[in-house]
Every structure is written in structure tokens, then in C-alpha cells.
Short mmCIF file of C-alpha atoms and ligand atoms in Angstrom, two decimals:
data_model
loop_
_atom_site.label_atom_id
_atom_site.label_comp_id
_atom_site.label_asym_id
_atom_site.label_seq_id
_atom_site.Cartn_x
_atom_site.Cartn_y
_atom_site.Cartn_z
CA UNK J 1 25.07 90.97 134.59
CA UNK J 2 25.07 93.52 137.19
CA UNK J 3 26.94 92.42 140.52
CA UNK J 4 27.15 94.63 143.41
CA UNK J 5 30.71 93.38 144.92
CA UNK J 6 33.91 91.62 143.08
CA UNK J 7 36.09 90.22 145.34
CA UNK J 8 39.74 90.34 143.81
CA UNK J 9 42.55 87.37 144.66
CA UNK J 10 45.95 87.18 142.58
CA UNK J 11 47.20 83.52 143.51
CA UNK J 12 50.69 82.09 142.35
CA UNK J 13 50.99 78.44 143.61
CA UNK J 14 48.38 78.66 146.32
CA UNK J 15 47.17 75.17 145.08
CA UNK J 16 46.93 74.33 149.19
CA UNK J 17 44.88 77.66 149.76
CA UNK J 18 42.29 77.94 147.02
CA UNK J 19 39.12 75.42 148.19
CA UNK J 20 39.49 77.14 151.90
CA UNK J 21 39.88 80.72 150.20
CA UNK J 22 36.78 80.25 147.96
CA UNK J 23 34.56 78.15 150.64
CA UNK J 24 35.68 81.04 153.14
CA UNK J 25 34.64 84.02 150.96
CA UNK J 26 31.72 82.12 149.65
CA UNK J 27 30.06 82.00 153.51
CA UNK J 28 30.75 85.50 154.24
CA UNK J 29 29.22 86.72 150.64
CA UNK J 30 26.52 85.14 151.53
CA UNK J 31 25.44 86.20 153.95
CA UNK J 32 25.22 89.84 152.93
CA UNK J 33 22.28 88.63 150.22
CA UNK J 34 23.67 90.71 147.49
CA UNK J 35 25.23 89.48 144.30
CA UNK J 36 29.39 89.09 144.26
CA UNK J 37 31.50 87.47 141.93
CA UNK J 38 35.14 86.10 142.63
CA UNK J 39 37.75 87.12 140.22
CA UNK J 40 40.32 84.30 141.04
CA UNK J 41 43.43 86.08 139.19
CA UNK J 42 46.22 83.36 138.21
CA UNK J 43 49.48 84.63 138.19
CA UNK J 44 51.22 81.97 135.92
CA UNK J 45 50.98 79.30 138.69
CA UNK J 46 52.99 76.06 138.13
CA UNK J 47 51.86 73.85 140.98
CA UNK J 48 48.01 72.75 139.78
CA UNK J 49 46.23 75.96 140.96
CA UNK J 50 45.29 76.73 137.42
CA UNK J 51 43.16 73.08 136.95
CA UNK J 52 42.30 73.47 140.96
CA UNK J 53 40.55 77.52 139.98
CA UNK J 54 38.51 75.43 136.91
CA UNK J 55 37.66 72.73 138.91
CA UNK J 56 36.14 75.06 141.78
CA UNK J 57 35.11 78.00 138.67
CA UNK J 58 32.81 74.36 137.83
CA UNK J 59 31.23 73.82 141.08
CA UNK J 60 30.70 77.82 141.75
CA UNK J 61 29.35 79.77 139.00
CA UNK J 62 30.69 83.22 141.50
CA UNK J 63 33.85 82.39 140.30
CA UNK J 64 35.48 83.76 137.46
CA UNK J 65 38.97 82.83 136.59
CA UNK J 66 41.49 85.22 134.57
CA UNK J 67 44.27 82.77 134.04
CA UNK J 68 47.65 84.72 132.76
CA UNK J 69 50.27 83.32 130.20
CA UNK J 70 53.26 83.16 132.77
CA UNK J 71 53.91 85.19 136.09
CA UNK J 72 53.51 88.89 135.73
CA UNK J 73 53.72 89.33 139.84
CA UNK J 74 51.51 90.50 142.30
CA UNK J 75 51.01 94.06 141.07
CA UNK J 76 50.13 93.50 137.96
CA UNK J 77 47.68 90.78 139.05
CA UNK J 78 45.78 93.29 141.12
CA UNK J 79 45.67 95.24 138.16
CA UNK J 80 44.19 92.29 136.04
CA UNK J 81 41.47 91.72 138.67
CA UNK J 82 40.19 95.54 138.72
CA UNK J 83 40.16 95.21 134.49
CA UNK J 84 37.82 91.94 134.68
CA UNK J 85 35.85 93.25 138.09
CA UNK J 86 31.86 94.22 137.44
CA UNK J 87 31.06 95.13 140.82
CA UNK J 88 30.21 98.17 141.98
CA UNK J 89 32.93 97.50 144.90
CA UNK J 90 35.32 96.12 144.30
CA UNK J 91 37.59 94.02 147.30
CA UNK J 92 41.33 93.14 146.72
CA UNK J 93 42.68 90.59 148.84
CA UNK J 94 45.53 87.67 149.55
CA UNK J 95 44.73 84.25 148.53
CA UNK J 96 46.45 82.96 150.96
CA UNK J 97 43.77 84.42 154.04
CA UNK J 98 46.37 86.30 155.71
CA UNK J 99 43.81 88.94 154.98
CA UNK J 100 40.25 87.35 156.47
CA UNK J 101 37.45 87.34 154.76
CA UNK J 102 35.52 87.70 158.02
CA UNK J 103 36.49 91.57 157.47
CA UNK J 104 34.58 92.26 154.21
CA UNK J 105 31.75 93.05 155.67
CA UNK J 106 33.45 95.72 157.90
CA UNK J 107 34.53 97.04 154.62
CA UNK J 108 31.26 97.29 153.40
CA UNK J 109 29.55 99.00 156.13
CA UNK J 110 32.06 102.25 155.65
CA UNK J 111 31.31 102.22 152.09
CA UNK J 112 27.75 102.27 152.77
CA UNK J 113 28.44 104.89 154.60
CA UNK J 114 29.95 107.05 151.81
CA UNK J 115 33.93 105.93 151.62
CA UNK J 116 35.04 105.03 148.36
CA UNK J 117 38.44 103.92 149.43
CA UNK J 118 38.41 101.71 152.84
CA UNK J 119 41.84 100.22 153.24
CA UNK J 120 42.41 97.42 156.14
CA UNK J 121 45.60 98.59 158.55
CA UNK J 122 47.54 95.62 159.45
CA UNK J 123 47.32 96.32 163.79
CA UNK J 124 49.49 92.79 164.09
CA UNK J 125 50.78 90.47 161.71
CA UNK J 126 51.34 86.89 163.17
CA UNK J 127 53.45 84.08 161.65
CA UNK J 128 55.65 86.46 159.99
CA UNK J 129 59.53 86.38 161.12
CA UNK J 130 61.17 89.59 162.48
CA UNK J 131 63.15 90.22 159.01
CA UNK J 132 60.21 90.29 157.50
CA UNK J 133 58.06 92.76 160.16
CA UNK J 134 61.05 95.25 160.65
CA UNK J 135 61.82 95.88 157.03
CA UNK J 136 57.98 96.13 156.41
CA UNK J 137 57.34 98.68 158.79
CA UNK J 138 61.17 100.45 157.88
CA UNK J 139 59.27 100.21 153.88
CA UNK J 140 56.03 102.06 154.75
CA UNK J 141 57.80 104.45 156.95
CA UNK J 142 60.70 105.48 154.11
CA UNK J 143 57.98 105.09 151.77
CA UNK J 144 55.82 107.84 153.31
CA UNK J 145 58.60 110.22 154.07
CA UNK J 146 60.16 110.92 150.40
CA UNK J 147 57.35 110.20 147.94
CA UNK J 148 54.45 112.72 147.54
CA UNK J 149 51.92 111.29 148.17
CA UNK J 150 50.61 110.71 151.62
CA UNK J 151 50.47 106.55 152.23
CA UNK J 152 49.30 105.27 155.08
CA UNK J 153 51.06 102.97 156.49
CA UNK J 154 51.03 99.37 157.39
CA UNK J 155 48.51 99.14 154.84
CA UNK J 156 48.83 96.12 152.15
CA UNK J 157 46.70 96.00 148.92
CA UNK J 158 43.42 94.65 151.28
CA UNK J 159 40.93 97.24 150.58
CA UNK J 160 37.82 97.83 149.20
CA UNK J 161 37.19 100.62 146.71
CA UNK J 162 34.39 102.09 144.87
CA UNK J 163 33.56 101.60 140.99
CA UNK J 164 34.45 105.32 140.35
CA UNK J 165 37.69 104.96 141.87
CA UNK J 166 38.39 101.72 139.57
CA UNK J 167 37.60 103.63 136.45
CA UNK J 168 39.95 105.83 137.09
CA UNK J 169 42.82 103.10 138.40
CA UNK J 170 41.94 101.40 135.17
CA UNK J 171 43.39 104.11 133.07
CA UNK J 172 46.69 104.35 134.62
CA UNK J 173 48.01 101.43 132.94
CA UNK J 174 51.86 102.60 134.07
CA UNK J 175 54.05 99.57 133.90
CA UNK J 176 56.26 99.53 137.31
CA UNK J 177 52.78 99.52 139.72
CA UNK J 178 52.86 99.90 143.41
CA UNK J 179 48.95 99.29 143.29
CA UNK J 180 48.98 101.14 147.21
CA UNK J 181 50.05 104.04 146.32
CA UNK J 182 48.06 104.46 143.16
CA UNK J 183 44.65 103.90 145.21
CA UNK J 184 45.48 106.54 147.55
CA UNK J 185 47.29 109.08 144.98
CA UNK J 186 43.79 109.32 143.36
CA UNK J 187 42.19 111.00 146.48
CA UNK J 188 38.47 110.02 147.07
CA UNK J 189 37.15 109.71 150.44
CA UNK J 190 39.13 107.33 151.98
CA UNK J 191 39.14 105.72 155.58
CA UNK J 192 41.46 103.03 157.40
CA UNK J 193 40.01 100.20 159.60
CA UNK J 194 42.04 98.07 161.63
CA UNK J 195 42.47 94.13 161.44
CA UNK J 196 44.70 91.48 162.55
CA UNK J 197 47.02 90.26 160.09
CA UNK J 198 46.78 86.02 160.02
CA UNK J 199 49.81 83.20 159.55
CA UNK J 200 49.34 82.02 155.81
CA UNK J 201 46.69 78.95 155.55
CA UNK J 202 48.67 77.12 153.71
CA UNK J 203 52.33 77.31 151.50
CA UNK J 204 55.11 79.65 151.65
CA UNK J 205 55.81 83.28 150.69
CA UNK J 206 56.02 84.17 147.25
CA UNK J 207 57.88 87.83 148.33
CA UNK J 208 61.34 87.02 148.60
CA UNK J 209 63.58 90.03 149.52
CA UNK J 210 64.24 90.74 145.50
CA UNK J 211 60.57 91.06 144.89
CA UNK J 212 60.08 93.37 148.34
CA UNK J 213 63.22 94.72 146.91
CA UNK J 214 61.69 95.38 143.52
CA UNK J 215 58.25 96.76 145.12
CA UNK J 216 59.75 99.18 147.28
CA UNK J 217 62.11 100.72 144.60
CA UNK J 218 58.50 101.02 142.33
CA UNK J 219 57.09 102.93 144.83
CA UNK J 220 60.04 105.20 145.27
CA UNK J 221 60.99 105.89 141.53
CA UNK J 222 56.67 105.86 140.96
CA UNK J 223 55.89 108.82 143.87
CA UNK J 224 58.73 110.38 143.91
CA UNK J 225 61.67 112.61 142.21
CA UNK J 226 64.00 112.33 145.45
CA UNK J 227 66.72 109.45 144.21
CA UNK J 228 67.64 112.13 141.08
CA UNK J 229 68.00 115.10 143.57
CA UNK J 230 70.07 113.33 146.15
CA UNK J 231 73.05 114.19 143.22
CA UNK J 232 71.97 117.67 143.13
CA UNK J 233 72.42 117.65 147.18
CA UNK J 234 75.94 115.84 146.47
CA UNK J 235 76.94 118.13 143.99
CA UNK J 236 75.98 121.60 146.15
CA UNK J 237 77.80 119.48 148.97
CA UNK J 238 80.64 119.26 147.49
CA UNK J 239 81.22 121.66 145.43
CA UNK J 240 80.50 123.88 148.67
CA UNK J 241 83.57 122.31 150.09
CA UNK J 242 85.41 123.30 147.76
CA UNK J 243 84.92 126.91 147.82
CA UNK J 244 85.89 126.83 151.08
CA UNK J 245 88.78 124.81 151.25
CA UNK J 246 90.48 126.75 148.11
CA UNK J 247 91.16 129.68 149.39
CA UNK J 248 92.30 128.13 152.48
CA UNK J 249 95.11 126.24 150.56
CA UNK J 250 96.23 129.20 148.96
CA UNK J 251 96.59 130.68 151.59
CA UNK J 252 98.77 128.19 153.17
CA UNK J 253 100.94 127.68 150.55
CA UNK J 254 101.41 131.39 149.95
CA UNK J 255 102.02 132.06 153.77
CA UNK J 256 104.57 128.65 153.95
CA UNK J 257 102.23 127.01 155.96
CA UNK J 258 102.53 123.84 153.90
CA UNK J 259 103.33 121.13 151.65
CA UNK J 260 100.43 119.14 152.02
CA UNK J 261 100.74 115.34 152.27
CA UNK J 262 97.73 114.96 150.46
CA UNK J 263 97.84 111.26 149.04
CA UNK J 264 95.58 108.98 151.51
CA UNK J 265 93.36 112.56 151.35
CA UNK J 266 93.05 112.65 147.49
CA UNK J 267 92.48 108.86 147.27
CA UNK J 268 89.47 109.29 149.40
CA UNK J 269 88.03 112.21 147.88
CA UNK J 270 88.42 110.14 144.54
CA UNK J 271 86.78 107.28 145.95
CA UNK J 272 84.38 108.82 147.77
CA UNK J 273 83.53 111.03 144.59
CA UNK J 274 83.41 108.10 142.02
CA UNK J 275 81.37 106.38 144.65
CA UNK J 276 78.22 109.38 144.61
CA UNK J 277 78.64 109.50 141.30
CA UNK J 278 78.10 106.16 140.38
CA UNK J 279 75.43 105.52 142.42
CA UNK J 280 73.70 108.86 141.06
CA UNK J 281 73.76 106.96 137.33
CA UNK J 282 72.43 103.85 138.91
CA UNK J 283 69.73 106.01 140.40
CA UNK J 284 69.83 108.04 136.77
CA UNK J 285 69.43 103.91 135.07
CA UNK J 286 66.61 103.30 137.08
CA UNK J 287 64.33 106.03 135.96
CA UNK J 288 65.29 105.88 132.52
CA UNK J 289 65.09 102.07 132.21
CA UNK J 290 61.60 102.90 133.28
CA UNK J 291 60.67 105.70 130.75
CA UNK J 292 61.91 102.82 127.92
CA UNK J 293 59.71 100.68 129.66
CA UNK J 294 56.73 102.75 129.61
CA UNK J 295 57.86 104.17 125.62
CA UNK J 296 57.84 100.59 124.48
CA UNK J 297 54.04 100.29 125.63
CA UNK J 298 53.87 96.49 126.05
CA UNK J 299 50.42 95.15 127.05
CA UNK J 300 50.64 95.07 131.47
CA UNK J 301 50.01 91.20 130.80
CA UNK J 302 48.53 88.65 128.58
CA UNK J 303 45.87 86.43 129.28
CA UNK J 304 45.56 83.00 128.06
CA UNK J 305 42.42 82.61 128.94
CA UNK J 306 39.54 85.65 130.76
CA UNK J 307 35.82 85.49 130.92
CA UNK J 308 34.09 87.76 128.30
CA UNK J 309 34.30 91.24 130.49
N1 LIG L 1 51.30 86.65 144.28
C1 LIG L 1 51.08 86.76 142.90
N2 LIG L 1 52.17 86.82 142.06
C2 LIG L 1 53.46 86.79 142.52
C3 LIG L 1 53.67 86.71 143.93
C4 LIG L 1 52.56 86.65 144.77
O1 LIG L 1 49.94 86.80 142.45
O2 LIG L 1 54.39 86.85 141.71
C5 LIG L 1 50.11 86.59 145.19
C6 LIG L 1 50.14 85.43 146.16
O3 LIG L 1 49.59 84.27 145.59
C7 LIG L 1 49.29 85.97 147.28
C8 LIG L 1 49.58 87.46 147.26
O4 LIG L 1 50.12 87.74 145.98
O5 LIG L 1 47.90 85.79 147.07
C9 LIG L 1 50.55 87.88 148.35
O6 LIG L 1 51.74 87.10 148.27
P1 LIG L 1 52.44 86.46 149.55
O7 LIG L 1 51.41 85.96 150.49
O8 LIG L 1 53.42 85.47 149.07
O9 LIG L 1 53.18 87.72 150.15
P2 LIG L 1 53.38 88.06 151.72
O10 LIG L 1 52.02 87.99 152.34
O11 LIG L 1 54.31 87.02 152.23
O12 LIG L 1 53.97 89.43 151.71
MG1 LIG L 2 50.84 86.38 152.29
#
């Protein structure tokens, strides 16, 4: 069947946000007298969103659920939805409506006008704490400074982007996603339009810090070689010191200048030493734990149950 727009929603336990999400969606969609589909993603859900998506997928025939095997996370849900998506645009957002459906039409207009990407800029973001806000905008700011590619920020995974810009997304099946970047490392027209960020319908987070944690060092280790040249900069550091201070000690000694009471020195240099180098393997672990990742070639996810693409 041919559908002109896919809207995209990962949910874990958004039991509480599902019949507003789909009834909400459903009256902008239809408005636009085209034909849509809703790819309800479930993310290994434990709280009755799974029998809540077939109980709506029964009343709605838009809706198409992809129900996963356990929790894969966010990412990789995203992922999942552009895989299953027909549309010829395809629209990722939250399932909880801190992203509005109200905006899709918005997007829609700047594709019609020739944009493949259109990504939604958070201008405010109500109902979240200040932890949350201040390491968000630190994230997007580090994030665009020492990868490669040019992120804009304040910019979630709301978006809508064109069918040739799937296909391509579609082959990079790398395992550790930051879905963001990805979309705009693949270039494409791509333009920003601003929205207000809403308080979650209903429920709680489902990013504690480990998963923002986890997401921010993807994006880091995915765009960018910068954590394995700090060492490089350590080393040249250094080793830099050294050449200097050499000479200057034996030149001391040889000229009596000195017995040097080096012990609180030399315990710090050790320290401070082991310390760079340590974290330098950590940083070392990271990548390669990621190229056994990627060598073992798991599947992204598993699916217990997916509508015939
Ligand atoms: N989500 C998911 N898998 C996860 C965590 C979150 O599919 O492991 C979904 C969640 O249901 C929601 C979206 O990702 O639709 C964004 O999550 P959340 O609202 O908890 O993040 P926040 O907006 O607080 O950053
Ligand atoms: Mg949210």
C-alpha cells in the first residue's frame, strides 16, 4: 500500500500516554487528507502498553505495531520505526507529546517545499528540572564542538525526513546509534523550525542520567576520534616537560645548586601520570568494546512480533 507519511513513536511504559498520543496524531493526520500510517514502536514495555498498542492497532487500522522482544532503548527503536516505515516522509516523534503533534504539519509544509531533513529546535522545554535543561544544553554544545559533524543543537530526534534520506539511514545499521547525528551526517537539504518543548502527558522519564550518560558517550565515540587523541596531547605534554626540565636538573646538580627534595614532587607526577594513562585505556576500552560490538554483527533488535513490511 502506498502511504504518503509514517509517523514514528518508540514507547517504553507509556501505557498512560498511548490513547491521547494516537487520538492526538489521528486529528492532525487528518486533516491533511493524505494517507499516514502510525508505526507505534514497543520498546519491551512491561506496564500493559503492549495489549493497550493492540487494543488501539484494533480500533485504528493507521496503526501498525512493531512490538520488540525486550528493551533495546530509544535509539534503536527509532531505528526499528524507519525499517517498518512506508511513507514517503517519514516523522519521528516522543510518545509521550512532549513533541506536539500540532507541529507536523509545519513539518510538512518545508518538505513540500523541497527539505528532506526538517528537524524541530526545542526554543523552551517546560516541566523539565534544571539538572536536566543544563546538562542538555552542556550535551549539544560539547557534542557540536569535538565531533565532525556539524549538529545543531537543541535538536531531539523530532523531525521529519524524506524517503531518500531513510534509505540511506537504513543501511547504516552501526550498533551504538545516536540517531541525531546520523540524520544530519548524511547531508541532504536540511532546515530547523522552532517549537515549544511540552511537560510529559502522562508518566515519568525513561532517560535516567546512565542512559543520557550512555547517549552522549555514543555520540562522542560515533562522530568523533578526539577521546583517543587527548593521550597523544598528554603524551606531547609531557614528554615536552621533560625536555625541558632535564637539562635544567643537570645543570643544577652539576653547578651544586641542589639536592632536590623531590618525594611529594615524584608522587604527584606518578599519580598524576597513572591517572592520564588510565583514563586514556578507558577511553582506548571504549572504542574497542565497540569495534567487538560491531565485529560480532548481532541483529540491532528482535522483533516478536512486526507487520509484514
Ligand atoms: N523510550 C524508548 N526506550 C527506552 C527509553 C525511552 O523507546 O529505553 C521512548 C519513550 O517511551 C519516549 C521517548 O523514548 O517515547 C523519549 O523518552 P523520555 O520521554 O523518557 O525521555 P526525555 O523526554 O525525558 O528525555
Ligand atoms: Mg520525554
Amino acid at each position: 500500500m502506498a502511504v504518503t507519511f509514517s509517523i514514528v513513536a518508540p514507547i517504553y511504559n507509556e501505557m498512560d500516554n498511548l490513547a491521547e498520543l494516537t487520538r492526538r496524531v489521528g486529528e492532525v493526520m487528518s486533516t491533511l487528507r493524505e494517507t499516514w500510517e502510525l508505526v507505534l514502536v514497543d520498546d519491551g514495555s512491561t506496564d500493559g502498553s503492549t495489549e493497550r498498542i493492540h487494543e488501539l492497532a484494533k480500533q485504528d487500522t493507521h496503526i501498525r505495531p512493531v512490538i520488540f522482544a525486550r528493551n533495546f532503548g530509544h535509539q534503536v527503536a527509532i531505528t526499528a520505526g524507519w525499517d517498518y516505515a512506508r511513507g514517503d516522509a517519514v516523522i519521528i516523534l516522543d510518545a509521550d507529546l512532549q513533541d506536539p503533534p500540532e507541529i507536523i504539519p509545519d513539518l510538512i509544509a518545508k518538505w513540500r517545499q523541497g527539505y528532506e531533513v526538517v528537524y524541530a529546535v526545542r526554543t523552551e522545554r517546560e516541566g523539565e528540572g534544571w539538572f536536566k535543561r543544563t546538562t542538555a544544553a552542556l550535551f549539544y554544545r560539547v557534542i557540536r564542538r569535538i565531533t565532525d559533524v556539524k549538529i545543531p543543537v537543541d535538536t531531539g530526534d523530532f523531525r521529519l525526513m524524506d524517503r531518500k534520506v531513510v534509505d540511506v539511514l537504513k543501511n547504516m545499521r552501526e550498533r551504538h546509534r545516536f540517531p541525531r547525528g546520523m540524520s544530519s551526517w548524511v547531508g541532504f537539504r536540511q532546515v530547523g523550525i522552532p517549537y515549544k518543548r511540552a511537560p510529559r502527558h502522562a508518566g515519568v522519564t525513561k532517560y535516567p542520567f546512565s542512559k543520557m550518560l550512555k547517549l552522549a558517550l555514543n555520540a562522542i565515540t560515533g562522530f568523533s576520534y578526539f577521546p583517543l587523541q587527548l593521550a597523544t596531547y598528554f603524551g606531547f605534554g609531557s614528554a615536552g616537560l621533560a625536555i625541558i626540565a632535564i637539562p635544567v636538573v643537570i645543570i643544577m646538580r652539576l653547578v651544586g645548586q641542589g639536592a632536590f627534595l623531590g618525594q611529594a614532587t615524584t608522587l604527584l607526577a606518578v599519580l598524576f601520570l597513572g591517572g592520564v594513562q588510565l583514563i586514556s585505556l578507558g577511553m582506548l576500552g571504549e572504542y574497542l568494546g565497540r569495534i567487538y560490538d560491531e565485529v560480532k554483527g548481532r541483529p540491532l533488535y528482535i522483533v516478536r512480533e512486526a507487520p509484514t513490511k
